[in-house]
Coordinates of C-alpha atoms and ligand atoms in Angstrom, one line a residue:
X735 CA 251.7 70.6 77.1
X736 CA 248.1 70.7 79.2
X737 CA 246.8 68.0 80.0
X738 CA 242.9 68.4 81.1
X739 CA 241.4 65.5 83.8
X740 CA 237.8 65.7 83.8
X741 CA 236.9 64.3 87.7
X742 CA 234.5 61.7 87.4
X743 CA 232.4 61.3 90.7
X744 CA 233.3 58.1 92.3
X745 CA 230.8 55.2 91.8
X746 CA 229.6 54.6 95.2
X747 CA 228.6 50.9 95.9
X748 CA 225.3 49.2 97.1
X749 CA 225.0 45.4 98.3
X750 CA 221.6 44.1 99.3
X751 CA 220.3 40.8 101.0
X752 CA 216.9 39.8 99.9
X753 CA 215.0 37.7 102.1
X754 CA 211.3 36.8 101.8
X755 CA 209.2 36.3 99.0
X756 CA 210.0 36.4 94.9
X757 CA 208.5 40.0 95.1
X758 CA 211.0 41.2 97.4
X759 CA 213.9 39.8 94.7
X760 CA 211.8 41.6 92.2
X761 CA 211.3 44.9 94.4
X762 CA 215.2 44.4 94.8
X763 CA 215.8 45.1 91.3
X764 CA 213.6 48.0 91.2
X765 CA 216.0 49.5 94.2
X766 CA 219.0 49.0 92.3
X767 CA 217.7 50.6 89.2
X768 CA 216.6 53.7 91.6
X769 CA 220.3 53.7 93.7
X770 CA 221.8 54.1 90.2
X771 CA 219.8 56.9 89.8
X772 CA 221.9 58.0 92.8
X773 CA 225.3 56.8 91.6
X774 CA 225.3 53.4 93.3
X775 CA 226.3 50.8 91.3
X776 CA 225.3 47.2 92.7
X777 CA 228.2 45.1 94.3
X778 CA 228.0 41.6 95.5
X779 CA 230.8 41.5 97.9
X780 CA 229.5 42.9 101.6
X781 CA 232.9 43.7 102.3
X782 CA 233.1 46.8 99.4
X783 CA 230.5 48.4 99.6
X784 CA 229.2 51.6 101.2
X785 CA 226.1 50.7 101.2
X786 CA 224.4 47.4 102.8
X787 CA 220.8 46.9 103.1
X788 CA 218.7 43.8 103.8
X789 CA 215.5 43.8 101.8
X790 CA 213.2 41.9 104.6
X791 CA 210.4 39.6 105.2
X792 CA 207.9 39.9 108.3
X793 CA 205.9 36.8 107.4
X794 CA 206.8 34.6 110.3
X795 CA 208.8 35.8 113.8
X796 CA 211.6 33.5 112.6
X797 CA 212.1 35.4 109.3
X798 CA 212.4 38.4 111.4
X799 CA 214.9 36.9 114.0
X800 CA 217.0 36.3 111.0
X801 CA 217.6 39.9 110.2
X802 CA 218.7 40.9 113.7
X803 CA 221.3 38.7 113.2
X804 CA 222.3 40.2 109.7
X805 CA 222.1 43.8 111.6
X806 CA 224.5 42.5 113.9
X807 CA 226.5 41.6 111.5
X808 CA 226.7 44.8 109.2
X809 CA 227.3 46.4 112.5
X810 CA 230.5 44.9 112.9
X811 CA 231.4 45.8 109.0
X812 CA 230.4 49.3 109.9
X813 CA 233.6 49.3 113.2
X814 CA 236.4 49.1 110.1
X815 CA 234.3 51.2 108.1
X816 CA 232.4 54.1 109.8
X817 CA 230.9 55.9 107.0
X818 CA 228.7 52.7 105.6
X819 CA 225.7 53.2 105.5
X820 CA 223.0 50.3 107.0
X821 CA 219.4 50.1 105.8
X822 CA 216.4 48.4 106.3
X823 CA 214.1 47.5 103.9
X824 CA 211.1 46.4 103.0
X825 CA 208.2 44.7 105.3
X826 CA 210.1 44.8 108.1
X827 CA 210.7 48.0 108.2
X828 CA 207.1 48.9 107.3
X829 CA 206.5 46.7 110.1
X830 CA 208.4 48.4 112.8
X831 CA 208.6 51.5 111.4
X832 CA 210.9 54.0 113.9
X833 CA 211.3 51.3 116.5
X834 CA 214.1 50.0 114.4
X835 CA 215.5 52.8 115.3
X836 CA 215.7 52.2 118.6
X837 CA 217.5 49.5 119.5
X838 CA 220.1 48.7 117.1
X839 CA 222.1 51.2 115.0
X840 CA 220.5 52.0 111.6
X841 CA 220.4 54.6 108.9
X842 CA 218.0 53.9 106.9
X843 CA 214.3 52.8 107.0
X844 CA 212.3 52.2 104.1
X845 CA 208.9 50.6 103.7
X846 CA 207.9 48.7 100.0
X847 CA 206.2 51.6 98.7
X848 CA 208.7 54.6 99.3
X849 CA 211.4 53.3 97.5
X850 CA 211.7 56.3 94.9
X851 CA 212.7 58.7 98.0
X852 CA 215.7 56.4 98.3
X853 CA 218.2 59.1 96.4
X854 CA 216.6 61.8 98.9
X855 CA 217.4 60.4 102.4
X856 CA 220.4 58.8 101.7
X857 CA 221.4 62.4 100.9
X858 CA 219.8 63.2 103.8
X859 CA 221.2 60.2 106.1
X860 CA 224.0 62.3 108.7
X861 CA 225.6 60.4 111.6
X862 CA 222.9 61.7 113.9
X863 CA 219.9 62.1 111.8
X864 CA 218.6 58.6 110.4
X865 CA 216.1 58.4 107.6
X866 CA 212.9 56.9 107.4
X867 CA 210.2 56.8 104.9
X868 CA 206.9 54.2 105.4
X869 CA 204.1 55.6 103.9
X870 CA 202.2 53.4 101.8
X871 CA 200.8 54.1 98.8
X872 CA 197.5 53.5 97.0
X873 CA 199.1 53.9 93.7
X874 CA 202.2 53.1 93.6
X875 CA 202.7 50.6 91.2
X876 CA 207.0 51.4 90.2
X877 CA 205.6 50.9 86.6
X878 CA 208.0 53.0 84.9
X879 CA 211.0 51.4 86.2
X880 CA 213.6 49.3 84.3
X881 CA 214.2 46.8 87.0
X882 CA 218.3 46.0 87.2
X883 CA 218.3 41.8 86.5
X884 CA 219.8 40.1 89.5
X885 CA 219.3 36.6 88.4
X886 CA 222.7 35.2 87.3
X887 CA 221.5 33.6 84.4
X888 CA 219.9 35.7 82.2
X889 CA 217.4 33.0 81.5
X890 CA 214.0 33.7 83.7
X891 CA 212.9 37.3 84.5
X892 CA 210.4 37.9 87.3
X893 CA 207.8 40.8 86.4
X894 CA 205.3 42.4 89.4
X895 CA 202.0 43.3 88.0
X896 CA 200.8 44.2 91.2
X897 CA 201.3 45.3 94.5
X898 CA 199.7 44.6 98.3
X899 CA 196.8 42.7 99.2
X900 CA 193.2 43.1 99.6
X901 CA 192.4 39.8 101.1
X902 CA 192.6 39.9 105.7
X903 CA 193.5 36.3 106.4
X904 CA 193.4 36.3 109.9
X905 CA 196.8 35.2 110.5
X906 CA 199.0 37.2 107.6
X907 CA 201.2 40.3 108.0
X908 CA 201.0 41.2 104.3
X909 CA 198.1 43.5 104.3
X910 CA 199.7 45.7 106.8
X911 CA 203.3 45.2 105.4
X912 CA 202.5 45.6 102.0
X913 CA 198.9 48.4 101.6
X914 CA 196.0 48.0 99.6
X915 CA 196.1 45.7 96.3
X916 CA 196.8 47.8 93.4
X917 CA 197.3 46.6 89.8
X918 CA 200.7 47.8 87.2
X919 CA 199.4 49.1 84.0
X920 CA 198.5 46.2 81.4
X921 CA 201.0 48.1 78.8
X922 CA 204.1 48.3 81.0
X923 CA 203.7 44.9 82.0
X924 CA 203.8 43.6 77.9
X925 CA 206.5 46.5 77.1
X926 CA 208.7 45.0 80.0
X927 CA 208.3 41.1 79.0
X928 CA 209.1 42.3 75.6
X929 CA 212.1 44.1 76.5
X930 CA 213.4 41.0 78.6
X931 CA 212.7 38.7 75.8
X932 CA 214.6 40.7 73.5
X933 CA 217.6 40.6 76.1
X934 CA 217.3 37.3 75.6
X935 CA 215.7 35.4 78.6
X936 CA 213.2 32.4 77.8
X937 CA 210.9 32.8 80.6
X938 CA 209.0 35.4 82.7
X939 CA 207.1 35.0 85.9
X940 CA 203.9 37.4 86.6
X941 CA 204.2 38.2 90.1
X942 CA 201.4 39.2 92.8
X943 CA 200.1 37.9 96.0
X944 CA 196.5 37.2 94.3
X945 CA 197.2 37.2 90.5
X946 CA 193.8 35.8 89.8
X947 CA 192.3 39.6 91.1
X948 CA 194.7 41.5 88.5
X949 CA 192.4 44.0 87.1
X950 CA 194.0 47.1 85.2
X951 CA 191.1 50.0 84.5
X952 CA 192.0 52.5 81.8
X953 CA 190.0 55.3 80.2
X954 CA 189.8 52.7 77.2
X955 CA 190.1 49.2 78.5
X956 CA 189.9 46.8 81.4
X957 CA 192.0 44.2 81.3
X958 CA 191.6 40.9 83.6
X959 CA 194.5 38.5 84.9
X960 CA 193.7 36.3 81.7
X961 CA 193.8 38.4 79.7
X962 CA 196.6 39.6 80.9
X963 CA 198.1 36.0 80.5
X964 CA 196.9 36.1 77.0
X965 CA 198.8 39.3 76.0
X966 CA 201.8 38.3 77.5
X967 CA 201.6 34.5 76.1
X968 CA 201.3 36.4 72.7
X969 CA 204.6 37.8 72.4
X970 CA 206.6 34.8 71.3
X971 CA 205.5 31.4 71.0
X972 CA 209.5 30.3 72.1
X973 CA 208.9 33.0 75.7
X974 CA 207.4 30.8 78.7
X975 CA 205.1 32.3 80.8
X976 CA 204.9 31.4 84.6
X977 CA 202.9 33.2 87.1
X978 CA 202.3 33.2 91.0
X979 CA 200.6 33.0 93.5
X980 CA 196.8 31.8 92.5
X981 CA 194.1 32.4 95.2
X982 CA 192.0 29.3 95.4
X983 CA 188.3 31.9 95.6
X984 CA 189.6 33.8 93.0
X985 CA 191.3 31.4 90.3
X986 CA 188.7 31.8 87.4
X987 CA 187.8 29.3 84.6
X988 CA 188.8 31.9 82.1
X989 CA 192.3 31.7 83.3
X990 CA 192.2 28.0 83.3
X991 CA 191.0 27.7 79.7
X992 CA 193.6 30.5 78.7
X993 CA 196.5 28.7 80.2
X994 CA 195.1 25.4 78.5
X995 CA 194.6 27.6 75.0
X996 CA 198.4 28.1 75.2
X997 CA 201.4 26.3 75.2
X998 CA 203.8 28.7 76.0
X999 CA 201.5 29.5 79.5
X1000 CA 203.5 26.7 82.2
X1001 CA 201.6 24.0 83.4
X1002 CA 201.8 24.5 87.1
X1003 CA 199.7 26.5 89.4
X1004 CA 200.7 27.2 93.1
X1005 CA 197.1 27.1 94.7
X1006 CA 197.7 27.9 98.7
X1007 CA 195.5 26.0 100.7
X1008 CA 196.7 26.6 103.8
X1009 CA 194.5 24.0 106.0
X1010 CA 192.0 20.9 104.5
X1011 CA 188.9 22.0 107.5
X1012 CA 186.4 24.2 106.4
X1013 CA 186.3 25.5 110.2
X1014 CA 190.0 25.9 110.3
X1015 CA 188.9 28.2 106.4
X1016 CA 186.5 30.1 107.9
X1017 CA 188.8 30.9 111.1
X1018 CA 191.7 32.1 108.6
X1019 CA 188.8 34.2 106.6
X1020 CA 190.2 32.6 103.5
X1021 CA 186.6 32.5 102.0
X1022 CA 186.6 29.6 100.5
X1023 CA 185.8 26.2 102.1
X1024 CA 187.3 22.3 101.6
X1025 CA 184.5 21.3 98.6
X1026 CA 185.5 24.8 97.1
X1027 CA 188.9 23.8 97.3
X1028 CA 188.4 20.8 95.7
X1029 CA 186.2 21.5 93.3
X1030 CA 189.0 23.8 92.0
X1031 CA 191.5 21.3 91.7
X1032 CA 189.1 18.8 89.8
X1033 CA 188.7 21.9 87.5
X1034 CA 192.2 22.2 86.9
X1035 CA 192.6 18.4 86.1
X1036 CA 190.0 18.3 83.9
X1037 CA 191.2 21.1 81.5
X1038 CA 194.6 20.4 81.7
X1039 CA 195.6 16.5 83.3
X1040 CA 199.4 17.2 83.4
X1041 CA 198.8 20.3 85.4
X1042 CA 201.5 20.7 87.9
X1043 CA 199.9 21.2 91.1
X1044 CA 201.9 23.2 94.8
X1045 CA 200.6 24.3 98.1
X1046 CA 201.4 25.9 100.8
X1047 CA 200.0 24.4 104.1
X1048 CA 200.0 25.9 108.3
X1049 CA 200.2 23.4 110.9
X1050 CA 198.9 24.6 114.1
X1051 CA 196.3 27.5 113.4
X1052 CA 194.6 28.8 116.8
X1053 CA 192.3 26.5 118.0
X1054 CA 193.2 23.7 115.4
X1055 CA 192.1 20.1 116.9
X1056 CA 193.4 17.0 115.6
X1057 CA 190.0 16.5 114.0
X1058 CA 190.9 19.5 111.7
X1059 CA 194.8 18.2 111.5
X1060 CA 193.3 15.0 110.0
X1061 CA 191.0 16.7 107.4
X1062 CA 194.3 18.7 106.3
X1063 CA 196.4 14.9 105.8
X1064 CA 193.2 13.8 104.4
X1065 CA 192.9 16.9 101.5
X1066 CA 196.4 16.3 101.1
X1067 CA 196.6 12.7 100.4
X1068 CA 193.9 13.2 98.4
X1069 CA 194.4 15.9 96.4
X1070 CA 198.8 15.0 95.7
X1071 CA 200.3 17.9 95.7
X1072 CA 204.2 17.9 93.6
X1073 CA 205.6 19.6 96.3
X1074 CA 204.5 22.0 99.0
X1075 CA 205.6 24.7 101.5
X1076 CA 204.5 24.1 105.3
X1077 CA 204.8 25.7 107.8
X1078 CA 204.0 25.7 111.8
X1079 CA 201.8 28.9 112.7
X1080 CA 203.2 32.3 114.0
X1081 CA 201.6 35.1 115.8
X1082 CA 202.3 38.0 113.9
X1083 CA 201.6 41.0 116.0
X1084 CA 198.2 43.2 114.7
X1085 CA 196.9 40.6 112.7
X1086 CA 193.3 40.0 113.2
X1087 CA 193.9 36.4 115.0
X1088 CA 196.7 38.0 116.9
X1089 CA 194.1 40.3 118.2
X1090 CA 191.2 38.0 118.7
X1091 CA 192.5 34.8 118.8
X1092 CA 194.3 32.5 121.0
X1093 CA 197.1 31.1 120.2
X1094 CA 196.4 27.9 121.7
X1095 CA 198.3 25.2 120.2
X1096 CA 201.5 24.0 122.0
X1097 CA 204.9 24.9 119.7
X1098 CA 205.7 21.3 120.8
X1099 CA 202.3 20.0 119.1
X1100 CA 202.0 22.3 116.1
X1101 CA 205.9 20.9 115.1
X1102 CA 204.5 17.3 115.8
X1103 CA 201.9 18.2 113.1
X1104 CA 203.7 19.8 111.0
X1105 CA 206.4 16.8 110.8
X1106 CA 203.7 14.9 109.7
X1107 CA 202.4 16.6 107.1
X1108 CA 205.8 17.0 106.0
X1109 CA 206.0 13.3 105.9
X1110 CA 202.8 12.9 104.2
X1111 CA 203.9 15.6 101.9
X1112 CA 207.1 13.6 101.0
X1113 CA 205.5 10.3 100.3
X1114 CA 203.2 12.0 98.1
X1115 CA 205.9 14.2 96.5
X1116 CA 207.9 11.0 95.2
X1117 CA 204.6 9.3 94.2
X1118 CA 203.8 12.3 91.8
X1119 CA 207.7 12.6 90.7
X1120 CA 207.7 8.1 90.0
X1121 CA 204.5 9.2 87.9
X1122 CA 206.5 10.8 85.5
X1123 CA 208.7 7.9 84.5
X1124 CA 208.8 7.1 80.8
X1125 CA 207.2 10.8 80.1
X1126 CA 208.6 13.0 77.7
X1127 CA 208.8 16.6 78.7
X1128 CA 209.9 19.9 77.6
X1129 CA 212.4 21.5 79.8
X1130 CA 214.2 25.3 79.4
X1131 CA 218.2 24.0 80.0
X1132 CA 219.0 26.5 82.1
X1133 CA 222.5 25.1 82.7
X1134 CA 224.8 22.6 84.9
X1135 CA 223.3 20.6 87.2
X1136 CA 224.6 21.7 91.2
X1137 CA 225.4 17.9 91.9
X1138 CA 226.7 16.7 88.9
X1139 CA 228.0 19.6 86.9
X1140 CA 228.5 16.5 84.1
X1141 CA 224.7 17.0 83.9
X1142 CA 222.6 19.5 82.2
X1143 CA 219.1 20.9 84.9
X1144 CA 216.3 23.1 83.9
X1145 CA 212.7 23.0 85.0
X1146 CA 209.7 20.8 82.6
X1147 CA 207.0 23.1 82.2
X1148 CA 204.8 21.4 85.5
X1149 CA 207.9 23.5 87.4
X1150 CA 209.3 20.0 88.5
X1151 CA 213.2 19.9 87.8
X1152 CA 214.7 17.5 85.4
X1153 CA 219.0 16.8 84.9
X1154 CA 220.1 14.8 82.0
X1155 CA 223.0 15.0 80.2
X1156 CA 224.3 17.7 78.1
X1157 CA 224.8 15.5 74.7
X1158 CA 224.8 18.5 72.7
X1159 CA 222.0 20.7 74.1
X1160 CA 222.3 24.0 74.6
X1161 CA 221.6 26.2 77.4
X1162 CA 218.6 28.6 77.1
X1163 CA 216.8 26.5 74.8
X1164 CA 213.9 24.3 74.7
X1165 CA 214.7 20.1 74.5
X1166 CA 212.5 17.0 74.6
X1167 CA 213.9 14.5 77.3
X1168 CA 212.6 11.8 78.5
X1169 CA 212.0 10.6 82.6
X1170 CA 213.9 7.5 83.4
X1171 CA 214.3 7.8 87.2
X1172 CA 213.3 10.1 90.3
X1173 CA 213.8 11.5 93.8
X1174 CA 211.3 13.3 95.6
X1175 CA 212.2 16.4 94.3
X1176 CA 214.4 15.9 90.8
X1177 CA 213.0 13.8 87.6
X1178 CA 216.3 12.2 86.3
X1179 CA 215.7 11.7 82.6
X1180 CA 218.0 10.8 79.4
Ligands
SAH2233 N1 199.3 35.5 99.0 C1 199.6 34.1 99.1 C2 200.6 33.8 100.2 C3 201.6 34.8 100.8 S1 202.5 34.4 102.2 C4 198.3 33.4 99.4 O1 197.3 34.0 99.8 O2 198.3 32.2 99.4 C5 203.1 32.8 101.9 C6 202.6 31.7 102.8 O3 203.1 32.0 104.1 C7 201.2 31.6 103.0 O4 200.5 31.0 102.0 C8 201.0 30.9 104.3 O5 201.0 29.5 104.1 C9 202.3 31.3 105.0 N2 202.0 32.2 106.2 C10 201.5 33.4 106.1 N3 201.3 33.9 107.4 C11 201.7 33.0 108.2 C12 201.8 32.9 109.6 N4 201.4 33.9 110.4 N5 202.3 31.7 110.2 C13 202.7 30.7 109.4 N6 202.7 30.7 108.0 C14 202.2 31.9 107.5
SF4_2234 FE1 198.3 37.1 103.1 FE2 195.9 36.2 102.5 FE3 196.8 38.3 101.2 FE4 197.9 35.9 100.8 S1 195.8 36.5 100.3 S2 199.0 37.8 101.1 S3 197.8 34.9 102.9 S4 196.3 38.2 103.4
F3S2235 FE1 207.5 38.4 103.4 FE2 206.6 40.7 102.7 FE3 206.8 38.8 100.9 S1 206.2 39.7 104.6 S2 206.5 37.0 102.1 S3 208.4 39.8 101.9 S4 205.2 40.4 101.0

């Protein structure tokens, strides 16, 4: 008898660490779909795989502190297991470029827009000859690319439709970490929120550091951010639509009526305001100003009252005096944000207030500030959650609650999380409950 073995090629296996923003988790995805390409399958255990990358975040010096550690650490993986392969990723390594190279051991270097020469240089990658690729792109846009989910619930999708920023705030990395602001191609967006609604998930996020400037040129059509909305709004009235981050000179009325026109569009805009002085504005070149700001916000409440409303806020900015602290606690009390990010200035290297700008306030005085607009932030957090008692809301059950696995969580469409108890409801659907109770952070509701 013969028998005949057909050798398949081993599955090689890739792990990856995201760190950063949701468009680094979203770029993830678009890496594993390219490593299969290059017979990688994904693996979330460190320990088997042969290759580990950490997809990285340059924002702020302690996000990058953070992944020397993790370099360390795959270091000492590599000592039982000297053919793994260690990469870099993402706007750190577009950030540093070769100088990664330099001081710790690393195979790979790869900047946000090279990610399709992945298959090529790890080919490439010998035990003396490390790879790198950083060029950025003005078109790259990796719209033709089935991301592979990582979210472990099938429920919520995350969907780019654009990449880099066009905006200089004095004091961000992105613009150098990230290229030029370019917008995906109106059609591949829809085709891939169809294809994940057919899959089955409930929700989709539209993804881009400035949505509000989406704007896809064709030979036949031009299509804005809402209309954009619109579109993808239209394929199923049961398919939420979320979308982040809004730019506060750039969120339009059109987009505001559109998200009020449908009920499937989430009620919650993150509007970063960063600082409540219009000098502190004008230093960060955010080009708008506090009335500006404002006026925005009254906007917003007008169309749509039960607008969920999030910031994110810097404490500390160079040059900031208590006078322009003050105005920041002031726009924030005023305004009552649900919840915000804050965070305590960094210096990120090339930026244009790195350059030209002192960076004069004390670390022990910008944390001073920032714990109190943290505390400010908290007070006004549980005021907005108590707000919601004896409201009914639609939340997507997206399944047992972390504290209480008794309980049933998912998110109302304001973004504010609810638990309640299962009594019958089933995961991935839509259900009516109503607020009884809160914390500053979780509506409890029956
Ligand atoms: N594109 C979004 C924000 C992207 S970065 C926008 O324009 O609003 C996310 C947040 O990180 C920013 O909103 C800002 O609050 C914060 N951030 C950016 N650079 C920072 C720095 N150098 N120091 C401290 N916080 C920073
Ligand atoms: Fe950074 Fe400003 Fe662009 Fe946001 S809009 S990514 S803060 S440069
Ligand atoms: Fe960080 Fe880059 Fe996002 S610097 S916040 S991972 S765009």
């Amino acid at each position: 008898m013969i028998f005949f073995v057909t050798l398949q090629p081993m599955k090689k296996r890739a792990y990856i660490e995201t760190y950063g923003c949701q468009m680094n988790v979203n770029d993830t995805e678009v890496i594993f779909s390219i490593l299969a390409d290059a017979g990688y399958e994904r693996t979330e255990v460190m320990e088997e795989a042969d290759l580990v990358m950490a997809n990285t975040c340059s924002i702020r010096d302690n996000a990058e502190q953070r992944i020397w550690g993790r370099i360390e650490v795959f270091n000492q993986l590599r000592k039982a297991k000297p053919a793994l392969i260690v990469g870099i990723v993402g706007c750190m390594a577009e950030r540093l470029k070769d100088k990664l190279l330099d001081t710790r051991k690393v195979d790979l270097v790869v900047g946000p827009d090279a990610y399709r020469s992945l298959p090529r240089l790890l080919e490439a990658i010998g035990p003396e000859s490390p790879q790198i690729d950083v060029l950025l792109s003005r078109e790259e846009t990796y719209a033709d690319i089935t991301p592979v989910r990582t979210d472990r619930n099938g429920i919520s999708a995350f969907i780019s439709i654009m990449r880099g920023c066009n905006n200089v705030c004095s004091y961000c990395v992105v613009p150098y970490t990230r290229g030029a602001e370019r917008s995906r191609d109106a059609a591949s967006i829809v085709r891939e929120a169809c294809d994940v609604y057919q899959k089955g998930y409930k929700e989709v996020t539209l993804l881009g550091q400035n949505v509000d400037s989406y704007l896809w040129k064709s030979e036949t059509e031009t299509v804005n951010f809402a209309q954009l909305l619109e579109r993808v709004a239209a394929i199923a009235p049961d398919l939420r639509v979320r979308f982040a981050t809004s730019h506060p000179k750039d969120i339009s009325d059109e987009v505001i009526y559109t998200m009020a026109a449908h009920k499937n569009i989430c009620r919650h805009i993150h509007l970063p305001v960063q600082s409540g002085s219009s000098r502190m504005l004008e230093k960060m070149r955010r080009k708008y100003d506090r009335e500006w700001y404002l006026e925005r916000v009254a906007k917003i409440r007008e169309v749509m009252p039960d607008c969920g409303l999030t910031t994110d806020v810097i404490a500390g900015f160079c040059s900031e005096t208590l006078q322009d602290h003050e105005d920041t606690l002031s726009l924030m009390e005023q305004v009552g944000f649900d919840w915000a990010f804050m965070f305590a200035y960094s210096d990120r290297p090339g930026t244009l207030a790195n350059r030209t700008m002192p960076d004069d306030v004390p670390a022990d005085e910008k944390n001073r500030r920032l714990n109190e607009i943290i505390a400010l932030q908290n007070r006004k957090s549980l005021e907005r959650y108590r707000a919601q008692i004896g409201k009914k809301l639609e939340v997507l059950v997206e399944g047992p609650s972390k504290r209480d696995p008794d309980m049933l969580c998912g998110r109302a469409s304001n973004n504010m999380m609810c638990v309640f108890p299962a009594e019958g409801r089933a995961v991935r659907t839509l259900t009516e409950v109503e607020v009884v109770d809160c914390t500053s952070a979780t509506l409890i509701c029956k």
